[in-house]
PDB file of C-alpha atoms in Angstrom:
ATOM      1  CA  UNK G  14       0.000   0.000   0.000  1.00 86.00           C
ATOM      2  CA  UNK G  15       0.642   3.432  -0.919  1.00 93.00           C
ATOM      3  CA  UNK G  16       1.481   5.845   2.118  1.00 94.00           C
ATOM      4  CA  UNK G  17      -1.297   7.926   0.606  1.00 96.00           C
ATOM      5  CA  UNK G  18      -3.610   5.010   0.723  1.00 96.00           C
ATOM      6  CA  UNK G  19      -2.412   4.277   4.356  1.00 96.00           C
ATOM      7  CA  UNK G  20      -3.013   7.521   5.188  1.00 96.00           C
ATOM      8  CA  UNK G  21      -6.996   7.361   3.675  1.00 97.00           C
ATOM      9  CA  UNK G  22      -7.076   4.316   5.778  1.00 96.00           C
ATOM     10  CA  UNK G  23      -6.341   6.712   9.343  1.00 97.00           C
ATOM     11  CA  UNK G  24      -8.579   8.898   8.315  1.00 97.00           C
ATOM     12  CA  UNK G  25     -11.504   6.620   8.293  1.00 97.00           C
ATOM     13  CA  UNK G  26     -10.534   4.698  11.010  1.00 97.00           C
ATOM     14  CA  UNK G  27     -10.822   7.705  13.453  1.00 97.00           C
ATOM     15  CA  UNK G  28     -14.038   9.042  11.613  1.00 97.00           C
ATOM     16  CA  UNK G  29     -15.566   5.164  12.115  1.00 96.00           C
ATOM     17  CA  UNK G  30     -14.394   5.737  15.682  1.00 96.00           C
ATOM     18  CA  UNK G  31     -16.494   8.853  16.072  1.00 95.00           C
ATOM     19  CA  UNK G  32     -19.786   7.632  13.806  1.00 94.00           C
ATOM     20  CA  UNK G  33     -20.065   4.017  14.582  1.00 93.00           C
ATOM     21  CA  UNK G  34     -18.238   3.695  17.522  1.00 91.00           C
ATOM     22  CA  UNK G  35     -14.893   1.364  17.027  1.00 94.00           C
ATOM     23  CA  UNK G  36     -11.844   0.099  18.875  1.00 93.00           C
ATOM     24  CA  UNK G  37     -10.652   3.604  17.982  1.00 96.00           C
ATOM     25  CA  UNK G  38     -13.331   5.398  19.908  1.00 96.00           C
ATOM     26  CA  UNK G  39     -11.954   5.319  23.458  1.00 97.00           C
ATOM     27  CA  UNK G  40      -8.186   6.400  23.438  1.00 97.00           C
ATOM     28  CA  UNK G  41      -5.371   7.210  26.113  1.00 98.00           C
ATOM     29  CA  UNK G  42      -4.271  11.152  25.959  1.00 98.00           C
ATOM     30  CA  UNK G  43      -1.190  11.745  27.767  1.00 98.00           C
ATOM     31  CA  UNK G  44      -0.044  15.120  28.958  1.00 98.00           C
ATOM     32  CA  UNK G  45       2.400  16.714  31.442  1.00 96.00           C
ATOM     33  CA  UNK G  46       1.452  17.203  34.852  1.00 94.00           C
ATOM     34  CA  UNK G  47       2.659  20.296  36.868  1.00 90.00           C
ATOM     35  CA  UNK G  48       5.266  18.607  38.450  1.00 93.00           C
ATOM     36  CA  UNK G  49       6.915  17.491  34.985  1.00 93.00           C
ATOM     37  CA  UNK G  50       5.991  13.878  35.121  1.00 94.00           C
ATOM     38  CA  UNK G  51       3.693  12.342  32.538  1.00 96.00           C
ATOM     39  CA  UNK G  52      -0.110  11.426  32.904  1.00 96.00           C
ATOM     40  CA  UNK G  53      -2.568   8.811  30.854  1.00 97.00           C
ATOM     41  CA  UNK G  54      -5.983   8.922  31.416  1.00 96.00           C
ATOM     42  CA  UNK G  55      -8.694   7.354  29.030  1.00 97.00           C
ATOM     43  CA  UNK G  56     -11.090   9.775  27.148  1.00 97.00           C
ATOM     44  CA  UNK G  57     -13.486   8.925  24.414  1.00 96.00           C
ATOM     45  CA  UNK G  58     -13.076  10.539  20.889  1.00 97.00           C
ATOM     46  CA  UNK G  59     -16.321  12.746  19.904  1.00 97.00           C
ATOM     47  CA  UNK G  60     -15.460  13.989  16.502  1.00 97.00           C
ATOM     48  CA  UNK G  61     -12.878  13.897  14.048  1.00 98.00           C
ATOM     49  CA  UNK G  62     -12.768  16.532  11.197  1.00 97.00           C
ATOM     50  CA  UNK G  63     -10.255  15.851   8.115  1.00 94.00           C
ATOM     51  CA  UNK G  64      -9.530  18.921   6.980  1.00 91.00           C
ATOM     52  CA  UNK G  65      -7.496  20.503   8.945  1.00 94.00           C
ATOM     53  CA  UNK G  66      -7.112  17.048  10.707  1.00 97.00           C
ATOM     54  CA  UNK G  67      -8.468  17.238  14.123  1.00 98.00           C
ATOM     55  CA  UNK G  68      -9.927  14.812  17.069  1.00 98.00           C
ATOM     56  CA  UNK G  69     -12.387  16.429  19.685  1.00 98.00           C
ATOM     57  CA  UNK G  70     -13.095  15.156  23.303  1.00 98.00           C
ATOM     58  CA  UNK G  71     -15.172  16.078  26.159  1.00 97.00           C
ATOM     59  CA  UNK G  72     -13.611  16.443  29.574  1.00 97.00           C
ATOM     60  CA  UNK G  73     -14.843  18.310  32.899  1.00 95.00           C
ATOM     61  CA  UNK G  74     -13.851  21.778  33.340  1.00 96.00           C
ATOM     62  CA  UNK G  75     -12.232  21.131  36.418  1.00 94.00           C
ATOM     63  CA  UNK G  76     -10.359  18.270  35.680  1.00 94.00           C
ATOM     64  CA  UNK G  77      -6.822  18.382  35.988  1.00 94.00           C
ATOM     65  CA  UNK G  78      -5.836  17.537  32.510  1.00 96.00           C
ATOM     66  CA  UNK G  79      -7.542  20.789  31.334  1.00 97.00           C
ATOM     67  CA  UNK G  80      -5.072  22.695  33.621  1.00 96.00           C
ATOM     68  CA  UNK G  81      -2.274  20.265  32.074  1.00 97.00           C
ATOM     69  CA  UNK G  82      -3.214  21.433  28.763  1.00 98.00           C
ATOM     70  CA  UNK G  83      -3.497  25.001  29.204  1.00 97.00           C
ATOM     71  CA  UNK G  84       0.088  24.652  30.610  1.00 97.00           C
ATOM     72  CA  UNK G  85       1.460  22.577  28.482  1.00 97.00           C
ATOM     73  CA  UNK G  86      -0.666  21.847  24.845  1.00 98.00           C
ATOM     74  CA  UNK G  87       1.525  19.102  23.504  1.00 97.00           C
ATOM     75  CA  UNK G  88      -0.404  15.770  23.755  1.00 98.00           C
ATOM     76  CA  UNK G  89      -0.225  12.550  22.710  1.00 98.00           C
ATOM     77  CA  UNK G  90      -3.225   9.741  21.887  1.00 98.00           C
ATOM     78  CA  UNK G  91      -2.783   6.493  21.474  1.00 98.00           C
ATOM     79  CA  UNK G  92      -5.738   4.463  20.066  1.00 98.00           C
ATOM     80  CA  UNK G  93      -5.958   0.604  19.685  1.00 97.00           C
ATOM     81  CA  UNK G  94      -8.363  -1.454  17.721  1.00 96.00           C
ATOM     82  CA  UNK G  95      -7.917  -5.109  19.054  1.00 95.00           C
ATOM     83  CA  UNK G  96     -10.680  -5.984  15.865  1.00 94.00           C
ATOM     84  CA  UNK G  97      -8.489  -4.941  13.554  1.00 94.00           C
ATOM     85  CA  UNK G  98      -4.410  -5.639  15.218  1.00 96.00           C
ATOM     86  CA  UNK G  99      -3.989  -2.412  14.473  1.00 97.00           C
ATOM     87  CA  UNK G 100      -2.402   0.627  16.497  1.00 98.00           C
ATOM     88  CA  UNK G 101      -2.407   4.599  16.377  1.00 98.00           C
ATOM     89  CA  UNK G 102      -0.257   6.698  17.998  1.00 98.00           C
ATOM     90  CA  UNK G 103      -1.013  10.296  17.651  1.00 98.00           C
ATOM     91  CA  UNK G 104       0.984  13.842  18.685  1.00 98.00           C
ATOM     92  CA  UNK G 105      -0.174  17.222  18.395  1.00 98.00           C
ATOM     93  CA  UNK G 106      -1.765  20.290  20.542  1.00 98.00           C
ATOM     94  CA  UNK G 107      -4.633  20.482  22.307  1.00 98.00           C
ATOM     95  CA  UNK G 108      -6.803  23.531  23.045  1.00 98.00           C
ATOM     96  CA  UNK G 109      -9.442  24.021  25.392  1.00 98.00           C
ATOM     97  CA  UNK G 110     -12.170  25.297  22.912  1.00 98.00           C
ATOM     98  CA  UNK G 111     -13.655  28.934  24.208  1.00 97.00           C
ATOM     99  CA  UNK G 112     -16.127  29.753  21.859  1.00 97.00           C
ATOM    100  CA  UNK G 113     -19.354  29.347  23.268  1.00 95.00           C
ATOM    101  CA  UNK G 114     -21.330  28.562  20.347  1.00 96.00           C
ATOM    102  CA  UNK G 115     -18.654  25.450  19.552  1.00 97.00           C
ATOM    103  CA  UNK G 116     -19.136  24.665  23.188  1.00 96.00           C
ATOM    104  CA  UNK G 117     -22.868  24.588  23.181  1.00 96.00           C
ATOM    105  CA  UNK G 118     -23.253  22.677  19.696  1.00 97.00           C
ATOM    106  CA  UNK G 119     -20.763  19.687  20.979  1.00 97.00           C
ATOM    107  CA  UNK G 120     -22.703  19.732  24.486  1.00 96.00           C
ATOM    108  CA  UNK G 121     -26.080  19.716  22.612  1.00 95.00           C
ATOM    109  CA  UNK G 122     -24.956  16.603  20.543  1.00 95.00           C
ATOM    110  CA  UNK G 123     -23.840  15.014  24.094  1.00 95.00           C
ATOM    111  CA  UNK G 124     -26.969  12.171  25.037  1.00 93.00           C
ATOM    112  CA  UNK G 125     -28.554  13.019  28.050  1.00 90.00           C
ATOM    113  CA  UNK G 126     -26.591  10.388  30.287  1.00 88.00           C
ATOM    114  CA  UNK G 127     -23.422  12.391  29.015  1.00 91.00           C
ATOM    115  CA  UNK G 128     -24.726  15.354  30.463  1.00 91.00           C
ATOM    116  CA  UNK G 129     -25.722  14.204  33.653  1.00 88.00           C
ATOM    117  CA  UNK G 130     -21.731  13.568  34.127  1.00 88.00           C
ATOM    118  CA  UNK G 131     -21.253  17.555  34.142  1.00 90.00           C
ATOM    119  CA  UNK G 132     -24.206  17.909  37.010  1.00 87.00           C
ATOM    120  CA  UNK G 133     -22.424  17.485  40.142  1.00 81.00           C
ATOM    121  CA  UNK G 134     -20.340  20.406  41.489  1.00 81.00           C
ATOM    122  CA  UNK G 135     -17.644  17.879  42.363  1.00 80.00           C
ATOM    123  CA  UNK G 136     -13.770  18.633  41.004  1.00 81.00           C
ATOM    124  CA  UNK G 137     -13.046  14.804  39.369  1.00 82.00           C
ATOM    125  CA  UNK G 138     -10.057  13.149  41.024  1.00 81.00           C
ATOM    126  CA  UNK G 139     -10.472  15.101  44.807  1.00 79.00           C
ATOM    127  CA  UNK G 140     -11.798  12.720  47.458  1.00 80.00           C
ATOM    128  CA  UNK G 141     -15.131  11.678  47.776  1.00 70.00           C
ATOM    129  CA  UNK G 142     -17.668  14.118  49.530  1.00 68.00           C
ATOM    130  CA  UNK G 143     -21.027  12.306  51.777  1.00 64.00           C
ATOM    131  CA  UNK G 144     -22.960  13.455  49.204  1.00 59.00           C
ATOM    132  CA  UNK G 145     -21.119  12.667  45.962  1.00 55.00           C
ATOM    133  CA  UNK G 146     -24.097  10.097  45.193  1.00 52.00           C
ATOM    134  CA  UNK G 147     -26.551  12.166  46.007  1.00 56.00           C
ATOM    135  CA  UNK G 148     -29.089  13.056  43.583  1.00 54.00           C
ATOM    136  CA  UNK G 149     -28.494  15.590  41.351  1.00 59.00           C
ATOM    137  CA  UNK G 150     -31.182  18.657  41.364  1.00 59.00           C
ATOM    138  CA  UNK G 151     -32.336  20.865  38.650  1.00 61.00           C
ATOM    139  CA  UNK G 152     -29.943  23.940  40.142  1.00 60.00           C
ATOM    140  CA  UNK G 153     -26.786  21.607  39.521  1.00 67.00           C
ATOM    141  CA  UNK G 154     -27.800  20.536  36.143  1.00 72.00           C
ATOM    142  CA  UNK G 155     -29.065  24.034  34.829  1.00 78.00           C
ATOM    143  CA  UNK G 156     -25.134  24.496  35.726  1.00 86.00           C
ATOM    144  CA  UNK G 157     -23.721  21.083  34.084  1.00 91.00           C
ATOM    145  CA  UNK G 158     -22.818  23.344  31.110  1.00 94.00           C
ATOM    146  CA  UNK G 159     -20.154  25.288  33.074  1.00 93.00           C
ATOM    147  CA  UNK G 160     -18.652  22.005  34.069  1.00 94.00           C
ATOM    148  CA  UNK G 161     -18.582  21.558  30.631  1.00 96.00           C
ATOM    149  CA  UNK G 162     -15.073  21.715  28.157  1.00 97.00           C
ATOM    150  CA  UNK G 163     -14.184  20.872  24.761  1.00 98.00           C
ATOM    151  CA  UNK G 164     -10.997  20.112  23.822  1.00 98.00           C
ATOM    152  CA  UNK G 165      -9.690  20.078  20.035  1.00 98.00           C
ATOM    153  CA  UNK G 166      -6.515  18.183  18.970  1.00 98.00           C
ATOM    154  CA  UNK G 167      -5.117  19.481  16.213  1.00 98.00           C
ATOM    155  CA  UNK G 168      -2.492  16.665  14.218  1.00 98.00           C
ATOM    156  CA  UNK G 169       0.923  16.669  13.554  1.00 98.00           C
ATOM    157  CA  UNK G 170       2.368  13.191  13.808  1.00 98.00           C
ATOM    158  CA  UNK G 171       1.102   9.287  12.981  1.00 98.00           C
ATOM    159  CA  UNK G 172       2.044   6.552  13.912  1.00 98.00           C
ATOM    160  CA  UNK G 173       0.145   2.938  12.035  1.00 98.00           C
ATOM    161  CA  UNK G 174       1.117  -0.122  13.298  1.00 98.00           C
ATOM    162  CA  UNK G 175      -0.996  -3.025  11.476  1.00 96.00           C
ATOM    163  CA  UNK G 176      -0.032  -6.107  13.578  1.00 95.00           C
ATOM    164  CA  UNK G 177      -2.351  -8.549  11.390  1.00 94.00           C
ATOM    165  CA  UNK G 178      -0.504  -7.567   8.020  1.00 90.00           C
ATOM    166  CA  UNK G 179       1.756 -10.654   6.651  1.00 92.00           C
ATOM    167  CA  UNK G 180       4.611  -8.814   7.275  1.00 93.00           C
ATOM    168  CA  UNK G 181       3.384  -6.492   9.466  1.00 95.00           C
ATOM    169  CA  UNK G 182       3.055  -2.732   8.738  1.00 94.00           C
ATOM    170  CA  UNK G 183       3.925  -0.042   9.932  1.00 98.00           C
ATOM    171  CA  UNK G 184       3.946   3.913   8.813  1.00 98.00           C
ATOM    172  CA  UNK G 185       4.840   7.122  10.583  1.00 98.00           C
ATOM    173  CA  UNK G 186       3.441  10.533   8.974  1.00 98.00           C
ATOM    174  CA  UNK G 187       4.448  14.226  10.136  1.00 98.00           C
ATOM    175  CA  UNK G 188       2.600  17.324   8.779  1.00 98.00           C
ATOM    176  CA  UNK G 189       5.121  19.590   7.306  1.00 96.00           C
ATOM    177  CA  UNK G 190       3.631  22.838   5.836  1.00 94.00           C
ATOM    178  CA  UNK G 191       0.028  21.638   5.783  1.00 93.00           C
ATOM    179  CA  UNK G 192       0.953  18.519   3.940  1.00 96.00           C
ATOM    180  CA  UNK G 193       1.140  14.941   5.400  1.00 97.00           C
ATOM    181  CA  UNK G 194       4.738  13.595   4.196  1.00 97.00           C
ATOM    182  CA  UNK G 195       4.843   9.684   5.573  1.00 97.00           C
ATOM    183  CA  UNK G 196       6.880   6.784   5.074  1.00 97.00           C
ATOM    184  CA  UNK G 197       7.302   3.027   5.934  1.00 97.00           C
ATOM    185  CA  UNK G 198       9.393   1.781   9.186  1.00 97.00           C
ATOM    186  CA  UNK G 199      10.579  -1.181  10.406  1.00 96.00           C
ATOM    187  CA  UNK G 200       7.549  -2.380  12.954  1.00 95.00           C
TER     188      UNK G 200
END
């Protein structure tokens, strides 16, 4: 295969991910914490759009990778289809998005059981509160929204491993100038 052909193949596999749901669709984002060390937490991929090449998420305000981010935007996502044998590793920057009307049309297109994870006032990773699993009123969820952040990944480096290729396959791509320029390595 072509690395142009390889590279049609990424593209679909994260758009799959987002549309159909996939082995692609729940990922592991790392980023640097404050104190310099590195941290992996799952997150599940919302959208992907192909030109410019992006991958959206949906985090908590609060949560400590959105302070990670602000401080320090380079990322990396590494996405594994065990369907498939094949691998994705991913580099770029992430952005917390600020524009409200991008913020309210991904948090519209959230279901409702999505939402209700924004409700409570709770800051994700403190410790537990009595009344953590309480249920949630109509004041807390009127406020979900502000709980609410959307975070946009913009591409610049690939990584395909296909493990069930005969040999197997594996490509690396870096965008240079607004153009993907990729090549085969050894796996």
């Amino acid at each position: 295969m072509s690395s142009e052909e390889i590279l049609q193949r990424i593209w679909s596999a994260l758009d799959f991910a987002t549309t159909q749901g996939t082995g692609f669709t729940v990922g592991f984002l790392g980023t640097i914490s404050n104190e310099g060390g590195p941290r992996i937490r799952a997150v599940i991929m919302r959208r992907f759009d192909q030109s410019p090449e992006r991958i959206f998420f949906a985090t908590n305000a609060n949560a400590q990778k959105v302070i990670e981010i602000r401080d320090q935007p380079q990322v990396a996502l590494t996405l594994q289809d065990n369907d498939s044998a094949v691998q994705l590793r991913i580099e770029g920057t992430a952005n917390v998005v600020e524009d409200p009307a991008q913020r309210r049309n991904a948090w519209e297109s959230l279901a409702p059981h999505s939402r209700q994870l924004y409700a409570s006032p709770e800051v994700p990773g403190r410790p537990l509160t009595e009344n953590v699993y309480s249920l949630v009123d109509d004041s807390e969820m009127r406020s979900a929204f502000e709980r609410f952040a959307w975070i946009r990944m913009d591409l610049a480096w690939l990584d395909w491993l296909d493990l069930a290729a005969e040999p197997q396959h594996r490509w690396q791509f870096r965008l240079n100038e607004g153009s993907w320029r990729g090549q085969r390595v050894v796996p």
